[in-house]
PDB file of C-alpha atoms and ligand atoms in Angstrom:
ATOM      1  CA  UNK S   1       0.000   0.000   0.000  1.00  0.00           C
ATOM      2  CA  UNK S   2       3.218   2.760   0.937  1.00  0.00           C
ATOM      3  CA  UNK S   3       4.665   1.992  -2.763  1.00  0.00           C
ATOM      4  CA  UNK S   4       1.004   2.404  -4.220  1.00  0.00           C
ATOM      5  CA  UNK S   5       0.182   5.133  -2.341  1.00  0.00           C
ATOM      6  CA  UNK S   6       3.015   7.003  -3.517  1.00  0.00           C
ATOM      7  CA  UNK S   7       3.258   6.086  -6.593  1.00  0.00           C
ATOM      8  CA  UNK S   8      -0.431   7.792  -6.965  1.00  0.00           C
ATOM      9  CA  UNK S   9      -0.081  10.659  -4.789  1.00  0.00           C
ATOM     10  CA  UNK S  10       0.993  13.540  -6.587  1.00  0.00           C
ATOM     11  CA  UNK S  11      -1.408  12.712  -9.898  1.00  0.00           C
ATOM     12  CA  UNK S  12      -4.358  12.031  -7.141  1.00  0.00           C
ATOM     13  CA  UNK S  13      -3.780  15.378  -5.615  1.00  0.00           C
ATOM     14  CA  UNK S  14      -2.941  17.282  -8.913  1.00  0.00           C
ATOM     15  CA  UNK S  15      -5.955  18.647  -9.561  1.00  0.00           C
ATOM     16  CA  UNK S  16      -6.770  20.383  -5.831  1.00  0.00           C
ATOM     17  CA  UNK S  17      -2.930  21.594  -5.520  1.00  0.00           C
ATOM     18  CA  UNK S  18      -4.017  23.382  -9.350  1.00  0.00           C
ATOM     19  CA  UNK S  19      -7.200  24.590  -8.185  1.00  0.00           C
ATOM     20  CA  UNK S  20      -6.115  25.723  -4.778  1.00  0.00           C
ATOM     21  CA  UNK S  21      -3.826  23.811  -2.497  1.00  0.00           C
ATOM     22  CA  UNK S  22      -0.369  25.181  -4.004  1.00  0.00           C
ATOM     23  CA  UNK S  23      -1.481  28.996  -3.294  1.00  0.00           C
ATOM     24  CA  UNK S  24      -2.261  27.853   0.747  1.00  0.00           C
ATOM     25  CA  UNK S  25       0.971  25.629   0.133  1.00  0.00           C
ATOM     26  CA  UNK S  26       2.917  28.645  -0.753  1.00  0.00           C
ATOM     27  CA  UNK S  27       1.017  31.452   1.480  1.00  0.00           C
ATOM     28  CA  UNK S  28       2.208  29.368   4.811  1.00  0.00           C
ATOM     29  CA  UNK S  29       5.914  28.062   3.377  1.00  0.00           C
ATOM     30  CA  UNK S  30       7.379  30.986   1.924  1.00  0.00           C
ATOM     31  CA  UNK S  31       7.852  32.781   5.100  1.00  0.00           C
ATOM     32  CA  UNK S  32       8.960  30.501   6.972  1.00  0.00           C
ATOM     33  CA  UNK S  33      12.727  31.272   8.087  1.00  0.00           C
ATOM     34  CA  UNK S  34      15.586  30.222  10.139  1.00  0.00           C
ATOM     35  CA  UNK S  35      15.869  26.116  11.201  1.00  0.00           C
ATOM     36  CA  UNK S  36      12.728  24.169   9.723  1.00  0.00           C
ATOM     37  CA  UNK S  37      11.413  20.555  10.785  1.00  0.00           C
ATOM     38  CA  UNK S  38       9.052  18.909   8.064  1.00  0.00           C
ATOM     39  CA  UNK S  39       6.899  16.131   9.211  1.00  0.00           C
ATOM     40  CA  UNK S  40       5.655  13.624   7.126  1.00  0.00           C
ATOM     41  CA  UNK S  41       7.178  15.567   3.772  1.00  0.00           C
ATOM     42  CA  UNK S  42       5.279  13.138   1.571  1.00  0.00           C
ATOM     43  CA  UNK S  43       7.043  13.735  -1.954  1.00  0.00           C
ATOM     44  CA  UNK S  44       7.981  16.876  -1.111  1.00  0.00           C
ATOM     45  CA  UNK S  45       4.803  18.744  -2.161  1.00  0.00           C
ATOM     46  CA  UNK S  46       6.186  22.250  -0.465  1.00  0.00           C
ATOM     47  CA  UNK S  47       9.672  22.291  -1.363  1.00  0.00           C
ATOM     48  CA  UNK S  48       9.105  24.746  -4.348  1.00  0.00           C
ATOM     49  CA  UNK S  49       7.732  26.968  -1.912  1.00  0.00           C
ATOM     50  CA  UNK S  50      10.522  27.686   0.578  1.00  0.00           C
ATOM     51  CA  UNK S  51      12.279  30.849   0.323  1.00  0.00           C
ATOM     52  CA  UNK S  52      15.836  29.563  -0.113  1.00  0.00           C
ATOM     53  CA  UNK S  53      17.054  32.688   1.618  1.00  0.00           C
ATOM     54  CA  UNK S  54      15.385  32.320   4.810  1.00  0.00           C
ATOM     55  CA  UNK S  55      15.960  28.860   5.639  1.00  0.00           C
ATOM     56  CA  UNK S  56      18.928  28.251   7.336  1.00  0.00           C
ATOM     57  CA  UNK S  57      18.393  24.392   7.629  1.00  0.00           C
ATOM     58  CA  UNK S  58      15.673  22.505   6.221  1.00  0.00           C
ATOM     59  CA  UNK S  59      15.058  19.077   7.953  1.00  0.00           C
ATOM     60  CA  UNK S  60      12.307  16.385   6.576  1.00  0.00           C
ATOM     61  CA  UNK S  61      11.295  13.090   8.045  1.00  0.00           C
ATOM     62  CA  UNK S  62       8.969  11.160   6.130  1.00  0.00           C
ATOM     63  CA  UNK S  63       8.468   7.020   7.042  1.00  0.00           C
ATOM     64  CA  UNK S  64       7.855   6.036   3.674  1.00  0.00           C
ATOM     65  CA  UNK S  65      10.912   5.092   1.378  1.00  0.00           C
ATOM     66  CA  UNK S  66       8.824   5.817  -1.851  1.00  0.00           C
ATOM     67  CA  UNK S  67       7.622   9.056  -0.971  1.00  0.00           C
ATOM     68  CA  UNK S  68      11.272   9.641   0.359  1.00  0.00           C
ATOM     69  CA  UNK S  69      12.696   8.873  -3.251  1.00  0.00           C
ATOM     70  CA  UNK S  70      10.889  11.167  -4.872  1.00  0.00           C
ATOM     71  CA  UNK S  71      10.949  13.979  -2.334  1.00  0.00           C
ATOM     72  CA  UNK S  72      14.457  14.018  -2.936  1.00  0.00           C
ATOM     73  CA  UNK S  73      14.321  14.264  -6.903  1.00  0.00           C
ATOM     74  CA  UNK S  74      11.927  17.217  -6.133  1.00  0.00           C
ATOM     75  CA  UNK S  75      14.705  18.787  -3.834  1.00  0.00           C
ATOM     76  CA  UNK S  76      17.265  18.303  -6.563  1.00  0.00           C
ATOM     77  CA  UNK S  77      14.933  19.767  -9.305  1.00  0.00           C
ATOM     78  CA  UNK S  78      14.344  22.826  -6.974  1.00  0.00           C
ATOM     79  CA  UNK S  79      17.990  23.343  -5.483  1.00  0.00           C
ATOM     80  CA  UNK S  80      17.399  22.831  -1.888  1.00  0.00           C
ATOM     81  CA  UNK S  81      19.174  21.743   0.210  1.00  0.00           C
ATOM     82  CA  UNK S  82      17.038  19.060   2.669  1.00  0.00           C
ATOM     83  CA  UNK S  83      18.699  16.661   4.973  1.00  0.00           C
ATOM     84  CA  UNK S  84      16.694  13.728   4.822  1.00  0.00           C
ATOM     85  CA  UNK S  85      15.086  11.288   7.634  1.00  0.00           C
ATOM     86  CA  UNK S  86      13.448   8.297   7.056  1.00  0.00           C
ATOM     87  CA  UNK S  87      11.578   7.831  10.309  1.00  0.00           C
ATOM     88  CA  UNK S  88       8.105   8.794  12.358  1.00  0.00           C
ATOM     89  CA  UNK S  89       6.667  11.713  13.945  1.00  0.00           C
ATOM     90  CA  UNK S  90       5.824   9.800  16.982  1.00  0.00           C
ATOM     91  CA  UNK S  91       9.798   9.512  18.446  1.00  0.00           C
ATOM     92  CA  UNK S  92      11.737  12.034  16.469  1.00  0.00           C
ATOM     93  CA  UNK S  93      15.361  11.608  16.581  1.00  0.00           C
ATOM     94  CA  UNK S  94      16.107  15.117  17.456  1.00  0.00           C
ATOM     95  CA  UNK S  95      17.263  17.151  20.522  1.00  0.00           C
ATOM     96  CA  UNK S  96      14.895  19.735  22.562  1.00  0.00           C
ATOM     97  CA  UNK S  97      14.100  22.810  20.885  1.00  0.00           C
ATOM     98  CA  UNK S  98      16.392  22.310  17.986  1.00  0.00           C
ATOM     99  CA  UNK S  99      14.248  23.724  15.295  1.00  0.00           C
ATOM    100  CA  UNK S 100      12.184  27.084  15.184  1.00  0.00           C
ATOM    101  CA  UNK S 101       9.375  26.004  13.330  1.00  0.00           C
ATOM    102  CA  UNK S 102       7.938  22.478  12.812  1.00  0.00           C
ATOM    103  CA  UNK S 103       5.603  22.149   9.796  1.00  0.00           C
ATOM    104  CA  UNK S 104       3.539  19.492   8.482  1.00  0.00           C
ATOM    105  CA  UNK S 105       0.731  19.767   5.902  1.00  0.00           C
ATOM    106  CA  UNK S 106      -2.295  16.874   5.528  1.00  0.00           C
ATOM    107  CA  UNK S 107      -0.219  14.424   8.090  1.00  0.00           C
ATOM    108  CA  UNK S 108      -1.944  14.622  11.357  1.00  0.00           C
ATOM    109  CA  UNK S 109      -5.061  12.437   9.937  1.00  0.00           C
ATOM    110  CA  UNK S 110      -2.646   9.620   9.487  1.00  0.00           C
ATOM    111  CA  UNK S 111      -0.461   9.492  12.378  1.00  0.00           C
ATOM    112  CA  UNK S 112      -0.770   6.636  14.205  1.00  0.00           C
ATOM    113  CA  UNK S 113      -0.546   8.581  17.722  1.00  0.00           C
ATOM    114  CA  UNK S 114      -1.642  12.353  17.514  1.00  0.00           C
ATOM    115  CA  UNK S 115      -1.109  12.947  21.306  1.00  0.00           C
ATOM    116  CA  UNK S 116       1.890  11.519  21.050  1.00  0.00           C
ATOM    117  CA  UNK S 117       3.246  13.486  17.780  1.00  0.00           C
ATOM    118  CA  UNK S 118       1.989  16.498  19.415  1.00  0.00           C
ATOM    119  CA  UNK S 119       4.044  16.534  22.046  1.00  0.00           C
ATOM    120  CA  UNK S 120       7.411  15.450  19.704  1.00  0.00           C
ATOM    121  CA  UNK S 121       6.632  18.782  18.264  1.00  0.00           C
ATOM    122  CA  UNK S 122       6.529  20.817  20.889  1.00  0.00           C
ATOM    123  CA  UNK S 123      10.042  19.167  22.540  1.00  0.00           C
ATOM    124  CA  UNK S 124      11.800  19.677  19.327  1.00  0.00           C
ATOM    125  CA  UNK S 125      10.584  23.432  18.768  1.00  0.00           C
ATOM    126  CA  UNK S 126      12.535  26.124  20.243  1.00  0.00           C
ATOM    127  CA  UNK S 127      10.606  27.884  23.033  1.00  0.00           C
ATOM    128  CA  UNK S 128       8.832  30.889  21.413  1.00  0.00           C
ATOM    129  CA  UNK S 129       9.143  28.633  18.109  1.00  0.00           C
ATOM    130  CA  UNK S 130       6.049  27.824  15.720  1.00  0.00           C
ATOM    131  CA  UNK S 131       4.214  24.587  15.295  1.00  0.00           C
ATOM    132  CA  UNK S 132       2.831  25.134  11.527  1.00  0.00           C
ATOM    133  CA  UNK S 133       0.021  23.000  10.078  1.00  0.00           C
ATOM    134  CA  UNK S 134      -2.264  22.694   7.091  1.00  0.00           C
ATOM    135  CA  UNK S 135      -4.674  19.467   7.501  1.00  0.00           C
ATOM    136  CA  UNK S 136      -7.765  18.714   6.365  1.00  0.00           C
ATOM    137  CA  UNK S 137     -10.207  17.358  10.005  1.00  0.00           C
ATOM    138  CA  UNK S 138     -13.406  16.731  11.003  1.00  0.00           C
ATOM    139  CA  UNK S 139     -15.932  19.436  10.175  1.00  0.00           C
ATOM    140  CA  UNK S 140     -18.295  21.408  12.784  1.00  0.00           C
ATOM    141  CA  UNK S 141     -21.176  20.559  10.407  1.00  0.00           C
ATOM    142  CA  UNK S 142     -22.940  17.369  11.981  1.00  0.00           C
ATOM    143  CA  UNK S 143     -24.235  15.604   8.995  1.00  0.00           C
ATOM    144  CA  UNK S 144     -20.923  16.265   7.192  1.00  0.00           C
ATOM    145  CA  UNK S 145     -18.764  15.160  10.203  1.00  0.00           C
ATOM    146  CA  UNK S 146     -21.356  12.016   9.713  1.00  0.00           C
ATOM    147  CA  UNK S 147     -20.323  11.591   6.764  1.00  0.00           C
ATOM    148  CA  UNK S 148     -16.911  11.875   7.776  1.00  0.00           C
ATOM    149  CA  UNK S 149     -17.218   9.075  10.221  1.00  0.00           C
ATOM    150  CA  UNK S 150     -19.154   6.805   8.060  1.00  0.00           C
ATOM    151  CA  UNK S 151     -15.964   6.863   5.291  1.00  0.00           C
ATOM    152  CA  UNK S 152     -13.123   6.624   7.563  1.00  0.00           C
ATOM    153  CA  UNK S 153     -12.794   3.137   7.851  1.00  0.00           C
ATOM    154  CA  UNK S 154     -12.954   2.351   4.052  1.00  0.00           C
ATOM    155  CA  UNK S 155     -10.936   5.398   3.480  1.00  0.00           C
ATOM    156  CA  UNK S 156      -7.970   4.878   5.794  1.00  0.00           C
ATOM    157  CA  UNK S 157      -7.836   1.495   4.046  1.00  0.00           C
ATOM    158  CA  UNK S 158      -7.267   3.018   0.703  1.00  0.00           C
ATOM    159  CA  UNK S 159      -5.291   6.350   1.882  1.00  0.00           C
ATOM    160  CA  UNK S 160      -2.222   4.456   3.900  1.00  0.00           C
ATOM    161  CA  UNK S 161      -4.012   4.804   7.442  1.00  0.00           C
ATOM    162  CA  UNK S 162      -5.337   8.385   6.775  1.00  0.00           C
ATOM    163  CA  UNK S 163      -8.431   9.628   8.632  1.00  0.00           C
ATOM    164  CA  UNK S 164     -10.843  11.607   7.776  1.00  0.00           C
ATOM    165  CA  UNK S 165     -12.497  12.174  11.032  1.00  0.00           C
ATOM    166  CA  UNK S 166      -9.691  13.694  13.151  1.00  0.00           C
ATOM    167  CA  UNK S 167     -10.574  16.519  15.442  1.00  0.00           C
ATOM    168  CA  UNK S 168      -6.452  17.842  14.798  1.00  0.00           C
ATOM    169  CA  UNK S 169      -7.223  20.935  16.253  1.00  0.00           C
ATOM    170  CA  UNK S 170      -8.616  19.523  19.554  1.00  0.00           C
ATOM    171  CA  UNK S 171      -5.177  17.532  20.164  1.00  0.00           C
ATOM    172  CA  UNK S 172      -3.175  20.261  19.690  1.00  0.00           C
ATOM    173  CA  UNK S 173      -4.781  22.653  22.356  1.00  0.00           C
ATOM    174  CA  UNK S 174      -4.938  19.517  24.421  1.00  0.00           C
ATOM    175  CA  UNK S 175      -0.939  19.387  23.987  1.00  0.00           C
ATOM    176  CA  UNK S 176      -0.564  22.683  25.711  1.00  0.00           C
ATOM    177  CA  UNK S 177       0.881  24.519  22.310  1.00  0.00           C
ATOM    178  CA  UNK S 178      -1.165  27.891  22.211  1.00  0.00           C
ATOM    179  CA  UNK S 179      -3.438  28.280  19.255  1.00  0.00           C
ATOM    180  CA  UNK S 180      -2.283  31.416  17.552  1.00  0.00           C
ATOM    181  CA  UNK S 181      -4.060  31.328  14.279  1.00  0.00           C
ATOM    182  CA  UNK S 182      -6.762  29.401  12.876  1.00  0.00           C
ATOM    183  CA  UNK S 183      -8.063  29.876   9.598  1.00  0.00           C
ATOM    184  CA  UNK S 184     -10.826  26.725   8.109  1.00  0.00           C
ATOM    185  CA  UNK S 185     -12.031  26.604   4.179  1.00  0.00           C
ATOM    186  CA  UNK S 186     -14.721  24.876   3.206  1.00  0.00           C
ATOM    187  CA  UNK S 187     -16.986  24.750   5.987  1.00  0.00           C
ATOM    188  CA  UNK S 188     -14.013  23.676   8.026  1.00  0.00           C
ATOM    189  CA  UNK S 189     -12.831  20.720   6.701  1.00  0.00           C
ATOM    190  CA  UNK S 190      -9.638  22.272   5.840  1.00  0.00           C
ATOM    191  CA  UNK S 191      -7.974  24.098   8.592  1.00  0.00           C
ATOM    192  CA  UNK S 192      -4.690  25.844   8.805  1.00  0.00           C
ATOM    193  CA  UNK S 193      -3.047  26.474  12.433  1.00  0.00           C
ATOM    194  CA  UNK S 194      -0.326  28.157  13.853  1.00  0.00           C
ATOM    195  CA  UNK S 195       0.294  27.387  17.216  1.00  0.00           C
ATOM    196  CA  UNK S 196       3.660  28.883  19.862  1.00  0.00           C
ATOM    197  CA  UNK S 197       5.616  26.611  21.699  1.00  0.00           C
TER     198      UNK S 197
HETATM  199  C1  SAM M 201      -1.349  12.769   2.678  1.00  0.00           C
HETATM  200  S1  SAM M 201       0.383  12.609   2.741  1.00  0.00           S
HETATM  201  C2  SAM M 201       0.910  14.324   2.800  1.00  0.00           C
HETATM  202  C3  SAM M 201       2.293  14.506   2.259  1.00  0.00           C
HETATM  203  C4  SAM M 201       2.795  15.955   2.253  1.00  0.00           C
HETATM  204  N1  SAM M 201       2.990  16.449   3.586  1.00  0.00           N
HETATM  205  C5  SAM M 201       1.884  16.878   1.476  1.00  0.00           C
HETATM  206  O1  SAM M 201       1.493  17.921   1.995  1.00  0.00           O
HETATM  207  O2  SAM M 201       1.590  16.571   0.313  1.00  0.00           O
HETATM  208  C6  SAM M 201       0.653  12.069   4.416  1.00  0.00           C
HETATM  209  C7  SAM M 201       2.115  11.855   4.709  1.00  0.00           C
HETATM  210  O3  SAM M 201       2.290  11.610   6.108  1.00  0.00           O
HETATM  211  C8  SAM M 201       3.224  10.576   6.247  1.00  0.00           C
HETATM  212  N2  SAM M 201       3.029   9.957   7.565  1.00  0.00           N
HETATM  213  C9  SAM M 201       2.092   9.055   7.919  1.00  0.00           C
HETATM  214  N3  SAM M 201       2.253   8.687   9.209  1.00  0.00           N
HETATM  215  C10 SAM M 201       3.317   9.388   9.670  1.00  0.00           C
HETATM  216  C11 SAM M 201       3.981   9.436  10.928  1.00  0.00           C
HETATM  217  N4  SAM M 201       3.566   8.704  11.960  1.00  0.00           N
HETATM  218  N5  SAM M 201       5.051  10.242  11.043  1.00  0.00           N
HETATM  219  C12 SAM M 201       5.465  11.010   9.990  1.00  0.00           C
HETATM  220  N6  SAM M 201       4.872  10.998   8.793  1.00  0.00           N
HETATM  221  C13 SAM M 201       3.808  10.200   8.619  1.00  0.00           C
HETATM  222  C14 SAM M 201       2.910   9.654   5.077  1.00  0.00           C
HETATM  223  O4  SAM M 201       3.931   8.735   4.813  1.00  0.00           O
HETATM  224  C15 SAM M 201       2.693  10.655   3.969  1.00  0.00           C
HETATM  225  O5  SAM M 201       3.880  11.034   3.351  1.00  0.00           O
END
């Protein structure tokens, strides 16, 4: 399913990045500065978007090899410098607040342990530092988060463990990080937060 999945990704998405998802892709990337974390950098869907003279040191971790592969052909086409992790947001292999900002964009609905990614975040950001997030989650509309519920389980079989369902934001006040910006499309099923360590 990780080979399929990848192998599928970026032609599945194509048309929403087109219609919409590059410009939030680009609004929340581009200014980010200084030492960047990436979870879950897929095949490396915002790497044209980082402003190469901001970024001091651009980190991804990603735990599947396929998505990996190609992530790094789309740092090569774009000239940036990534250093590359093969390995989960759950336990990541970094010190305390090594990074200023810690992005990740439509991950949370398939980790397998939000609390626990949550709070991998928030060691690994500097204090002051920004957790950065773009995920799609379980609306405020009842019969749509219905909906929602009824297609996870069929869904997460064909998206690699991905849920539609997830109430992202709830885990990350739970966490302690404080909610600095949230701003939903589509009747909320597409959120973006910012959130200070
Ligand atoms: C829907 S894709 C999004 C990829 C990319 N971030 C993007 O915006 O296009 C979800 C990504 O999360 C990764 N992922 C799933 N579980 C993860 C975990 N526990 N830790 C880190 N990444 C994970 C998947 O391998 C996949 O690359």
């Amino acid at each position: 399913m990780a080979k399929l999945f990848a192998s599928v990704y970026d032609t599945l998405m194509g048309p929403l990045e087109k219609r919409w998802i590059a410009r939030v892709r680009r609004k929340i990337v581009s200014g980010l500065e200084g030492e960047i974390l990436e979870i879950g950098s897929g095949t490396g869907a915002n790497f044209p978007y980082y402003s190469k003279g901001n970024v001091d040191r651009l980190v991804s971790i990603e735990p599947n090899p396929y998505m990996l592969d190609q992530a790094r052909e789309r740092a090569e086409e774009n000239g940036l410098q990534v250093e590359f992790h093969k390995g989960m947001a759950e336990s990541l292999p970094f010190r305390d607040g090594e990074f200023d900002t810690v992005i990740a964009t439509l991950v949370l609905c398939s980790v397998k342990d939000p609390n626990q990614v949550f709070n991998e975040m928030k060691r690994v950001c500097k204090k002051g530092g920004r957790i950065v997030l773009f995920e799609h989650v379980r609306t405020e509309s009842k019969s749509l988060a219905a909906l929602q519920d009824f297609l996870t389980p069929a869904w997460k079989r064909l998206c690699d463990g991905c849920h539609l369902n997830r109430d992202t934001g709830r885990y990350m006040r739970e966490s302690g990080i404080e909610m600095i910006k949230e701003k939903k499309y589509f009747k909320g099923i597409f959120v973006e937060y910012e959130g200070k360590v």
